[in-house]
Coordinates of C-alpha atoms in Angstrom, one line a residue:
M1 CA 98.6 77.4 70.9
D2 CA 98.0 74.1 72.7
S3 CA 97.9 73.9 76.5
G4 CA 101.2 71.9 76.7
R5 CA 103.0 74.6 74.8
V6 CA 101.6 77.3 77.1
E7 CA 102.9 75.4 80.2
E8 CA 106.3 75.0 78.6
E9 CA 106.6 78.7 77.9
R10 CA 105.3 79.6 81.3
A11 CA 108.0 77.5 83.0
A12 CA 110.9 78.6 80.8
P13 CA 113.1 81.5 81.9
A14 CA 113.3 84.6 79.7
A15 CA 115.7 84.6 76.8
G16 CA 119.2 85.9 77.4
K17 CA 122.6 85.3 76.2
Q18 CA 125.2 83.4 78.3
E19 CA 128.5 85.2 78.9
A20 CA 131.2 84.0 81.2
G21 CA 128.7 81.9 83.2
R22 CA 126.2 84.8 83.5
T23 CA 122.9 85.5 81.8
I24 CA 123.1 88.8 80.0
M25 CA 119.6 90.2 79.5
R26 CA 118.0 93.0 77.6
I27 CA 116.1 95.0 80.2
L28 CA 113.5 97.7 79.7
V29 CA 113.2 100.1 82.6
T30 CA 110.4 102.7 82.4
G31 CA 110.9 105.8 84.5
G32 CA 114.6 104.8 84.8
A33 CA 115.8 108.3 85.4
G34 CA 114.0 108.6 88.8
Y35 CA 115.1 108.2 92.4
I36 CA 115.4 104.4 92.2
G37 CA 116.1 104.1 88.5
S38 CA 119.2 106.3 88.6
V39 CA 120.8 103.8 91.0
L40 CA 119.3 100.7 89.4
V41 CA 120.2 101.4 85.8
P42 CA 124.0 102.0 86.3
T43 CA 124.1 98.8 88.4
L44 CA 122.5 96.7 85.7
L45 CA 124.9 98.1 83.1
E46 CA 127.8 97.3 85.3
R47 CA 126.6 93.7 85.5
G48 CA 126.8 93.6 81.7
H49 CA 123.1 93.8 80.8
E50 CA 121.7 95.8 77.9
V51 CA 119.4 98.5 79.3
T52 CA 116.8 100.6 77.6
V53 CA 115.4 103.4 79.7
L54 CA 112.1 105.0 78.7
D55 CA 111.6 108.3 80.5
T56 CA 110.4 111.7 79.7
F57 CA 113.5 113.2 81.3
P58 CA 111.4 116.1 82.4
R59 CA 114.1 118.0 84.4
G60 CA 116.6 117.9 81.6
T61 CA 119.3 117.0 84.1
T62 CA 122.1 114.4 84.0
E63 CA 121.2 111.7 86.5
L64 CA 122.1 109.0 83.9
A65 CA 124.9 110.9 82.1
A66 CA 127.6 108.5 83.4
C67 CA 125.7 105.6 81.8
C68 CA 126.4 106.9 78.3
R69 CA 129.8 105.3 78.4
Y70 CA 128.1 102.0 78.0
A71 CA 127.3 101.0 74.4
A72 CA 124.6 98.8 75.9
F73 CA 122.7 101.8 77.3
N74 CA 119.8 103.0 75.2
P75 CA 117.9 106.1 76.5
V76 CA 114.6 106.7 74.9
R77 CA 112.8 110.0 75.5
G78 CA 109.1 109.3 75.8
D79 CA 106.1 108.6 77.9
A80 CA 105.4 105.2 79.4
R81 CA 101.8 105.6 78.4
D82 CA 102.6 105.9 74.7
Q83 CA 101.3 102.7 73.2
R84 CA 103.4 103.1 70.0
L85 CA 106.6 103.3 72.0
L86 CA 105.6 100.3 74.1
D87 CA 104.7 98.3 70.9
G88 CA 108.3 98.8 69.7
L89 CA 110.2 98.4 72.9
V90 CA 108.5 95.7 74.9
P91 CA 109.0 92.8 72.4
K92 CA 112.7 93.4 72.3
A93 CA 113.2 92.9 76.1
D94 CA 113.9 89.8 78.1
A95 CA 112.8 91.6 81.3
I96 CA 110.7 94.7 82.1
I97 CA 110.9 96.8 85.2
P98 CA 108.1 99.4 85.3
L99 CA 109.3 102.2 87.5
A100 CA 107.4 105.0 85.8
A101 CA 104.8 106.3 88.3
L102 CA 103.7 109.3 90.3
V103 CA 105.2 108.2 93.6
G104 CA 103.7 109.1 97.0
A105 CA 100.3 110.1 98.3
P106 CA 100.7 113.9 98.1
L107 CA 101.8 113.9 94.5
C108 CA 99.0 111.6 93.4
E109 CA 96.4 113.8 95.2
Q110 CA 97.7 116.8 93.3
D111 CA 97.2 115.1 89.9
P112 CA 94.8 112.2 90.2
I113 CA 94.3 111.8 86.5
T114 CA 98.0 111.3 85.8
A115 CA 98.2 109.0 88.9
R116 CA 95.6 106.6 87.4
S117 CA 96.8 106.8 83.8
L118 CA 100.5 106.3 84.7
N119 CA 100.4 104.2 87.8
L120 CA 97.7 101.9 86.7
D121 CA 96.5 102.2 83.1
A122 CA 100.1 102.2 81.7
V123 CA 101.0 99.1 83.7
M124 CA 97.9 97.2 82.5
A125 CA 98.7 98.1 78.9
L126 CA 102.2 96.9 79.3
T127 CA 101.1 93.5 80.8
K128 CA 99.0 92.9 77.7
L129 CA 102.1 93.2 75.5
V130 CA 104.3 90.9 77.6
S131 CA 104.7 87.3 76.3
L132 CA 105.0 84.2 78.5
S133 CA 108.8 84.1 77.8
Q134 CA 109.4 87.6 79.3
M135 CA 109.8 88.6 82.9
V136 CA 108.2 91.6 84.7
V137 CA 109.6 92.7 88.1
Y138 CA 107.1 95.2 89.4
P139 CA 107.8 97.6 92.3
T140 CA 104.8 98.4 94.4
T141 CA 104.5 99.7 97.9
N142 CA 103.8 98.3 101.3
S143 CA 101.6 101.3 101.9
G144 CA 99.0 99.0 100.4
Y145 CA 98.6 97.6 103.9
G146 CA 97.2 101.0 105.1
I147 CA 96.6 100.8 108.8
G148 CA 97.9 97.6 110.3
E149 CA 96.6 95.7 113.3
K150 CA 98.5 96.6 116.5
E151 CA 101.6 94.5 117.1
R152 CA 100.7 92.2 114.1
Y153 CA 103.2 92.0 111.3
C154 CA 101.9 92.5 107.8
T155 CA 102.8 89.5 105.6
E156 CA 102.1 88.9 101.9
E157 CA 98.9 87.2 103.0
T158 CA 97.6 90.3 104.9
P159 CA 94.6 91.8 103.1
L160 CA 95.5 95.0 101.2
K161 CA 93.6 98.0 102.4
P162 CA 95.2 101.1 100.8
I163 CA 94.1 104.5 102.2
S164 CA 95.4 106.8 99.5
L165 CA 95.0 107.1 95.7
Y166 CA 98.7 106.2 95.4
G167 CA 98.2 103.0 97.3
V168 CA 95.0 102.1 95.4
T169 CA 96.7 102.5 92.0
K170 CA 99.7 100.5 92.9
V171 CA 97.7 97.7 94.5
E172 CA 95.5 97.4 91.4
A173 CA 98.6 97.5 89.1
E174 CA 100.2 94.8 91.1
A175 CA 97.2 92.6 90.7
A176 CA 97.3 93.0 86.9
V177 CA 101.0 92.0 86.8
L178 CA 100.5 89.0 89.0
D179 CA 97.4 87.8 87.2
R180 CA 99.4 87.6 84.0
G181 CA 101.5 84.9 85.6
R182 CA 104.9 86.2 84.4
G183 CA 105.5 88.8 87.1
V184 CA 107.1 89.2 90.5
S185 CA 106.0 92.1 92.7
L186 CA 108.3 93.7 95.3
R187 CA 106.4 95.6 98.0
L188 CA 108.9 98.2 98.9
A189 CA 109.2 99.6 102.4
T190 CA 109.8 103.4 102.7
V191 CA 113.1 103.9 100.8
F192 CA 116.0 106.0 102.0
G193 CA 119.5 106.8 100.9
M194 CA 121.4 108.9 98.4
S195 CA 120.6 108.9 94.7
P196 CA 121.6 110.9 91.6
R197 CA 117.9 111.9 91.4
M198 CA 117.6 112.6 95.1
R199 CA 114.3 112.8 97.0
I200 CA 114.4 114.6 100.3
D201 CA 110.6 114.2 101.0
L202 CA 110.9 110.5 101.9
L203 CA 110.6 110.0 105.7
V204 CA 114.2 109.0 106.6
N205 CA 115.7 111.4 104.0
D206 CA 113.5 114.2 105.2
F207 CA 114.2 113.8 109.0
V208 CA 117.9 113.5 108.4
W209 CA 117.8 116.6 106.2
R210 CA 116.0 118.5 108.9
A211 CA 118.5 117.3 111.5
V212 CA 121.4 118.5 109.4
S213 CA 120.0 121.7 108.0
D214 CA 117.5 122.9 110.7
K215 CA 118.7 120.9 113.8
A216 CA 115.0 120.3 114.7
V217 CA 111.7 118.8 113.6
V218 CA 108.1 118.9 114.8
I219 CA 106.4 115.5 114.5
F220 CA 102.7 114.8 114.1
E221 CA 101.5 111.5 115.4
G222 CA 104.9 110.2 116.3
H223 CA 103.6 106.7 117.2
F224 CA 102.9 105.9 113.5
R225 CA 105.2 103.2 112.4
R226 CA 106.7 102.3 109.0
N227 CA 109.2 99.8 107.6
F228 CA 112.4 101.1 105.9
I229 CA 114.8 100.0 103.2
H230 CA 118.0 101.4 101.7
I231 CA 117.8 102.2 98.0
R232 CA 120.8 99.9 97.2
D233 CA 119.1 97.0 98.9
V234 CA 116.0 97.8 96.7
V235 CA 118.3 97.4 93.7
K236 CA 119.7 94.2 95.1
G237 CA 116.1 93.0 95.4
F238 CA 115.4 93.7 91.7
E239 CA 118.6 91.8 90.8
H240 CA 117.6 88.9 93.1
A241 CA 114.1 88.7 91.5
L242 CA 115.6 88.6 88.0
A243 CA 118.1 85.9 88.9
N244 CA 115.5 83.8 90.7
F245 CA 112.5 84.6 88.6
T246 CA 111.4 81.0 87.9
S247 CA 111.0 80.2 91.6
M248 CA 109.5 83.6 92.5
Q249 CA 107.1 84.3 89.6
G250 CA 103.5 84.9 90.2
E251 CA 104.1 86.1 93.8
A252 CA 104.5 89.2 95.9
F253 CA 107.4 89.8 98.3
N254 CA 107.8 92.4 101.0
L255 CA 111.2 94.2 100.6
G256 CA 112.3 95.9 103.7
L257 CA 114.7 95.8 106.7
S258 CA 113.4 93.4 109.3
N259 CA 115.0 95.3 112.1
A260 CA 113.7 98.7 111.0
N261 CA 110.0 98.7 111.8
L262 CA 110.1 102.0 113.6
S263 CA 107.8 104.8 114.8
K264 CA 108.7 108.4 113.8
I265 CA 109.9 109.0 117.4
Q266 CA 112.1 105.9 117.3
L267 CA 113.5 107.1 114.0
C268 CA 114.3 110.5 115.4
E269 CA 116.1 108.8 118.4
R270 CA 118.3 106.8 115.9
I271 CA 119.1 110.0 114.0
R272 CA 120.1 111.8 117.2
E273 CA 122.6 109.0 117.9
H274 CA 124.5 110.4 114.9
L275 CA 123.6 114.0 115.3
P276 CA 123.4 114.8 119.1
N277 CA 122.3 118.4 118.5
F278 CA 119.1 117.2 116.8
I279 CA 115.9 118.3 118.6
Y280 CA 112.6 116.7 117.9
L281 CA 109.2 117.6 119.4
E282 CA 105.9 115.9 119.1
A283 CA 103.0 118.3 118.5
P284 CA 100.3 118.0 121.1
I285 CA 97.6 118.7 118.5
G286 CA 97.4 118.3 114.8
E287 CA 97.3 115.3 112.4
D288 CA 99.6 113.8 109.9
P289 CA 97.7 113.6 106.6
D290 CA 99.5 110.3 105.8
K291 CA 97.7 107.8 108.1
R292 CA 99.8 104.8 107.3
D293 CA 100.7 102.8 110.4
Y294 CA 102.0 99.2 110.2
I295 CA 104.9 96.8 110.8
V296 CA 106.0 94.5 108.1
S297 CA 107.5 91.0 107.9
N298 CA 110.2 90.5 105.2
E299 CA 110.8 86.8 106.0
K300 CA 109.4 85.5 102.7
L301 CA 112.0 87.3 100.6
E302 CA 114.8 86.4 103.1
R303 CA 113.8 82.8 102.8
A304 CA 114.1 83.2 99.0
G305 CA 117.8 84.1 99.5
W306 CA 117.8 87.9 99.6
S307 CA 119.5 89.8 102.4
A308 CA 120.1 93.4 103.2
D309 CA 123.5 95.0 103.0
W310 CA 122.7 98.4 104.3
S311 CA 121.5 99.1 107.9
L312 CA 119.5 102.1 108.9
D313 CA 122.5 103.6 110.7
M314 CA 124.7 103.2 107.6
G315 CA 122.0 105.0 105.6
I316 CA 121.8 107.8 108.1
Q317 CA 125.6 108.3 107.9
E318 CA 125.5 108.2 104.1
L319 CA 122.8 110.9 104.1
V320 CA 124.7 113.1 106.5
R321 CA 127.7 113.0 104.1
G322 CA 125.4 113.7 101.2
Y323 CA 123.7 116.6 102.8
R324 CA 127.0 118.4 103.3
M325 CA 126.8 118.9 99.5
I326 CA 123.1 119.4 98.9
R327 CA 121.7 122.8 99.7
N328 CA 118.6 123.0 97.5
S329 CA 115.0 122.0 98.3
R330 CA 114.4 121.0 94.6
Y331 CA 115.4 117.5 95.7
A332 CA 111.8 116.7 96.6
N333 CA 108.9 115.0 94.9
V334 CA 106.3 117.7 95.7

């Protein structure tokens, strides 16, 4: 292929059919039955896209059952590391969203072999199959920033210094996606909010759960700060990247709430505004095994036209309503 043709393909948007002024795409989502996928996939189907979900569906539950009413929904039971499946599915897609991963430092430490093969090797294999006419929107994590400098915001130019196996695998996979030239990376803040495949172990979800069920929490190293983002604004971020792919491709974007760079203590204070009986205590001794501590700037994505719909307070209220129904600790990742 001559260099002129390569540049032409690189600049062209992915294929998709036009319908009522919208581009309808064929989208492959690996790990689409998980915490984020079970909110993202129904949204994409509602927008009229054709969505194939590759997932092992290990729990045998019904997070995507409501999607079966759409003829454009194609669930495929299988592993995102299965090369034969990828060979058949990837070429048919206009866009690929690789959600399949072991998510979180504790889970990756429990199973480091799967963490590397699924979080990194599978993504690298996928990038080799993607043509220059296809789009990849990759979700990584802003935990790649590790321990930030005091009072200095982490931007997309900040050196990545992950301090966990989870962070390392996601950072290396992001590099593989961006090096291919047809990818956009979304560096997600700590996600919160209700999902059909709920996770209670995420920080906001966990603290609200404790406030509702136990009325108390003991905090280790309460000064550690994180950035936060509602799950539906994550979905909005994916949609924005697909719609604006040509102008965003080849780059990483922090995806979080600009007004929600909070310490654990500050988060507890916000929760107590909604649940006045909530008691939180900071342990005088002991350490949090998760040493991440940073504040993040999300200005780059905001300048690209994305904006959040969900505030932290709205998310806390949503979780309180949800936890009136949930009474089972199985909604965790470890």
